[in-house]
């Protein structure tokens, strides 16, 4: 799994829209959409339900939020520890 896609998942949740998440992450909206689709394919499950122009977390998406947040925290800690050594 490409862990570079995890921040996108979290950012969509925090920003509320795919386009806002893309802006924060400095990527285009089509690139964000493509990366979300790839993440969902890698996981074998939909993380969001598309409702009109919006996205709503699926049951699977809600269940994976704490794990994704922990992964991001661990990745940050890994970098901090490596730099400290």
Coordinates of N, CA and C in Angstrom, one line a residue:
X1 N 0.8 -1.2 0.0 CA 0.0 0.0 0.0 C 0.9 1.2 0.0
X2 N 0.5 2.2 -0.8 CA 1.2 3.5 -0.8 C 0.7 4.4 0.3
X3 N 1.6 4.5 1.3 CA 1.2 5.3 2.5 C 1.1 6.8 2.2
X4 N 1.6 7.2 1.1 CA 1.5 8.6 0.7 C 0.0 9.0 0.5
X5 N -0.8 8.1 0.4 CA -2.3 8.4 0.2 C -3.0 8.5 1.5
X6 N -2.4 8.1 2.6 CA -3.1 8.2 3.9 C -3.4 9.7 4.2
X7 N -2.4 10.6 4.1 CA -2.7 12.0 4.4 C -3.9 12.5 3.6
X8 N -4.1 12.1 2.4 CA -5.2 12.6 1.6 C -6.5 12.1 2.2
X9 N -6.6 10.9 2.7 CA -7.8 10.4 3.3 C -8.1 11.2 4.5
X10 N -7.1 11.5 5.4 CA -7.4 12.3 6.6 C -7.7 13.7 6.2
X11 N -7.0 14.3 5.2 CA -7.3 15.7 4.9 C -8.7 15.9 4.3
X12 N -9.2 14.9 3.6 CA -10.6 15.0 3.1 C -11.6 15.0 4.2
X13 N -11.3 14.2 5.2 CA -12.2 14.2 6.4 C -12.1 15.6 7.1
X14 N -10.9 16.1 7.3 CA -10.7 17.4 8.0 C -11.3 18.6 7.2
X15 N -11.1 18.6 5.9 CA -11.5 19.7 5.1 C -12.9 19.6 4.7
X16 N -13.5 18.4 4.6 CA -14.8 18.2 4.2 C -15.1 18.0 2.7
X17 N -14.1 18.4 1.9 CA -14.2 18.2 0.4 C -12.9 17.7 -0.2
X18 N -13.0 17.0 -1.3 CA -11.8 16.5 -2.0 C -11.0 17.7 -2.5
X19 N -11.7 18.7 -3.1 CA -11.0 19.9 -3.7 C -10.3 20.7 -2.6
X20 N -10.9 20.8 -1.4 CA -10.2 21.5 -0.3 C -9.0 20.8 0.1
X21 N -9.1 19.4 0.2 CA -8.0 18.6 0.6 C -6.8 18.7 -0.4
X22 N -7.2 18.7 -1.7 CA -6.2 18.8 -2.7 C -5.4 20.1 -2.6
X23 N -6.2 21.2 -2.3 CA -5.5 22.5 -2.2 C -4.5 22.5 -1.0
X24 N -4.9 21.9 0.1 CA -4.0 21.9 1.3 C -2.8 21.0 1.0
X25 N -2.9 20.0 0.2 CA -1.8 19.1 -0.1 C -1.0 19.5 -1.3
X26 N -1.5 20.6 -1.9 CA -0.8 21.1 -3.1 C -0.8 20.2 -4.3
X27 N -1.9 19.5 -4.5 CA -2.1 18.7 -5.7 C -3.4 19.1 -6.4
X28 N -3.5 18.7 -7.6 CA -4.7 19.0 -8.3 C -5.9 18.2 -7.8
X29 N -7.1 18.7 -8.1 CA -8.3 17.9 -7.7 C -8.4 16.6 -8.4
X30 N -8.1 16.5 -9.8 CA -8.1 15.2 -10.4 C -7.0 14.3 -9.9
X31 N -5.9 14.8 -9.5 CA -4.8 13.9 -8.9 C -5.3 13.4 -7.5
X32 N -6.0 14.2 -6.7 CA -6.6 13.8 -5.5 C -7.6 12.7 -5.7
X33 N -8.5 12.9 -6.6 CA -9.5 12.0 -6.9 C -8.9 10.6 -7.4
X34 N -7.9 10.7 -8.2 CA -7.3 9.5 -8.7 C -6.6 8.7 -7.5
X35 N -5.9 9.5 -6.6 CA -5.3 8.9 -5.5 C -6.2 8.3 -4.5
X36 N -7.4 8.9 -4.3 CA -8.4 8.3 -3.4 C -8.9 7.0 -4.0
X37 N -9.2 7.0 -5.3 CA -9.6 5.8 -6.0 C -8.6 4.7 -5.9
X38 N -7.3 5.0 -6.0 CA -6.3 4.0 -5.9 C -6.2 3.5 -4.5
X39 N -6.3 4.4 -3.5 CA -6.3 3.9 -2.1 C -7.5 3.0 -1.8
X40 N -8.7 3.3 -2.3 CA -9.8 2.5 -2.1 C -9.6 1.1 -2.8
X41 N -9.0 1.1 -4.0 CA -8.7 -0.1 -4.7 C -7.7 -1.0 -3.9
X42 N -6.7 -0.3 -3.4 CA -5.7 -1.1 -2.6 C -6.3 -1.7 -1.4
X43 N -7.2 -1.0 -0.7 CA -7.9 -1.5 0.5 C -9.0 -2.5 0.2
X44 N -9.5 -2.4 -1.0 CA -10.6 -3.3 -1.4 C -11.9 -2.9 -0.8
X45 N -12.0 -1.6 -0.5 CA -13.3 -1.1 0.1 C -13.4 0.4 -0.2
X46 N -14.7 0.9 -0.3 CA -14.9 2.3 -0.4 C -14.8 3.0 0.9
X47 N -14.1 4.1 0.9 CA -13.9 4.9 2.1 C -15.0 6.0 2.3
X48 N -15.5 6.4 1.1 CA -16.5 7.5 1.1 C -17.6 7.1 0.1
X49 N -18.8 7.5 0.5 CA -19.9 7.4 -0.5 C -20.1 8.7 -1.1
X50 N -20.2 8.7 -2.4 CA -20.4 10.0 -3.2 C -21.9 10.4 -3.1
X51 N -22.1 11.5 -2.5 CA -23.5 12.1 -2.4 C -23.5 13.4 -3.1
X52 N -24.1 13.5 -4.3 CA -24.1 14.7 -5.0 C -22.6 15.1 -5.3
X53 N -22.3 16.3 -4.9 CA -20.9 16.8 -5.0 C -20.0 16.5 -3.8
X54 N -20.6 15.9 -2.8 CA -19.9 15.7 -1.5 C -19.5 14.3 -1.3
X55 N -18.7 14.1 -0.3 CA -18.3 12.8 0.2 C -18.7 12.5 1.6
X56 N -19.2 11.4 1.9 CA -19.6 11.0 3.2 C -18.9 9.7 3.6
X57 N -18.2 9.6 4.7 CA -17.5 8.4 5.1 C -18.5 7.2 5.2
X58 N -18.0 6.1 4.6 CA -18.7 4.8 4.7 C -18.4 4.2 6.1
X59 N -19.1 3.2 6.4 CA -18.8 2.5 7.7 C -17.3 2.0 7.7
X60 N -16.8 1.5 6.6 CA -15.4 1.1 6.6 C -14.5 2.3 6.8
X61 N -14.8 3.5 6.1 CA -14.0 4.7 6.3 C -14.0 5.1 7.7
X62 N -15.1 5.1 8.4 CA -15.2 5.5 9.8 C -14.3 4.6 10.7
X63 N -14.4 3.3 10.4 CA -13.6 2.3 11.1 C -12.1 2.5 10.9
X64 N -11.7 3.0 9.8 CA -10.2 3.1 9.5 C -9.6 4.5 9.9
X65 N -10.5 5.4 10.2 CA -9.9 6.7 10.6 C -8.9 6.7 11.8
X66 N -9.2 6.0 12.9 CA -8.2 5.9 14.0 C -6.9 5.3 13.5
X67 N -7.0 4.3 12.7 CA -5.8 3.6 12.2 C -5.0 4.5 11.3
X68 N -5.7 5.2 10.5 CA -5.0 6.1 9.5 C -4.3 7.2 10.3
X69 N -5.0 7.8 11.3 CA -4.4 8.8 12.2 C -3.2 8.3 12.9
X70 N -3.3 7.1 13.4 CA -2.1 6.5 14.1 C -1.0 6.3 13.2
X71 N -1.3 5.9 11.9 CA -0.2 5.7 11.0 C 0.5 7.0 10.7
X72 N -0.2 8.1 10.5 CA 0.4 9.4 10.3 C 1.3 9.8 11.5
X73 N 0.8 9.6 12.7 CA 1.5 9.9 13.9 C 2.8 9.1 13.9
X74 N 2.7 7.8 13.6 CA 3.9 7.0 13.6 C 4.9 7.4 12.6
X75 N 4.4 7.8 11.4 CA 5.3 8.2 10.3 C 6.0 9.5 10.8
X76 N 5.3 10.4 11.4 CA 6.0 11.6 11.9 C 7.0 11.3 13.0
X77 N 6.7 10.4 13.9 CA 7.6 10.0 14.9 C 8.8 9.3 14.3
X78 N 8.6 8.5 13.3 CA 9.8 7.9 12.7 C 10.8 8.9 12.1
X79 N 10.2 9.9 11.5 CA 11.1 10.9 10.9 C 11.8 11.7 12.0
X80 N 11.1 12.0 13.1 CA 11.7 12.8 14.2 C 12.8 12.0 14.8
X81 N 12.6 10.7 15.1 CA 13.6 9.9 15.7 C 14.8 9.7 14.8
X82 N 14.6 9.5 13.5 CA 15.7 9.4 12.6 C 16.6 10.6 12.6
X83 N 15.9 11.8 12.6 CA 16.7 13.0 12.6 C 17.4 13.2 13.9
X84 N 16.8 12.8 15.0 CA 17.5 12.9 16.3 C 18.7 12.0 16.4
X85 N 18.7 10.9 15.8 CA 19.8 10.0 15.9 C 20.9 10.5 15.0

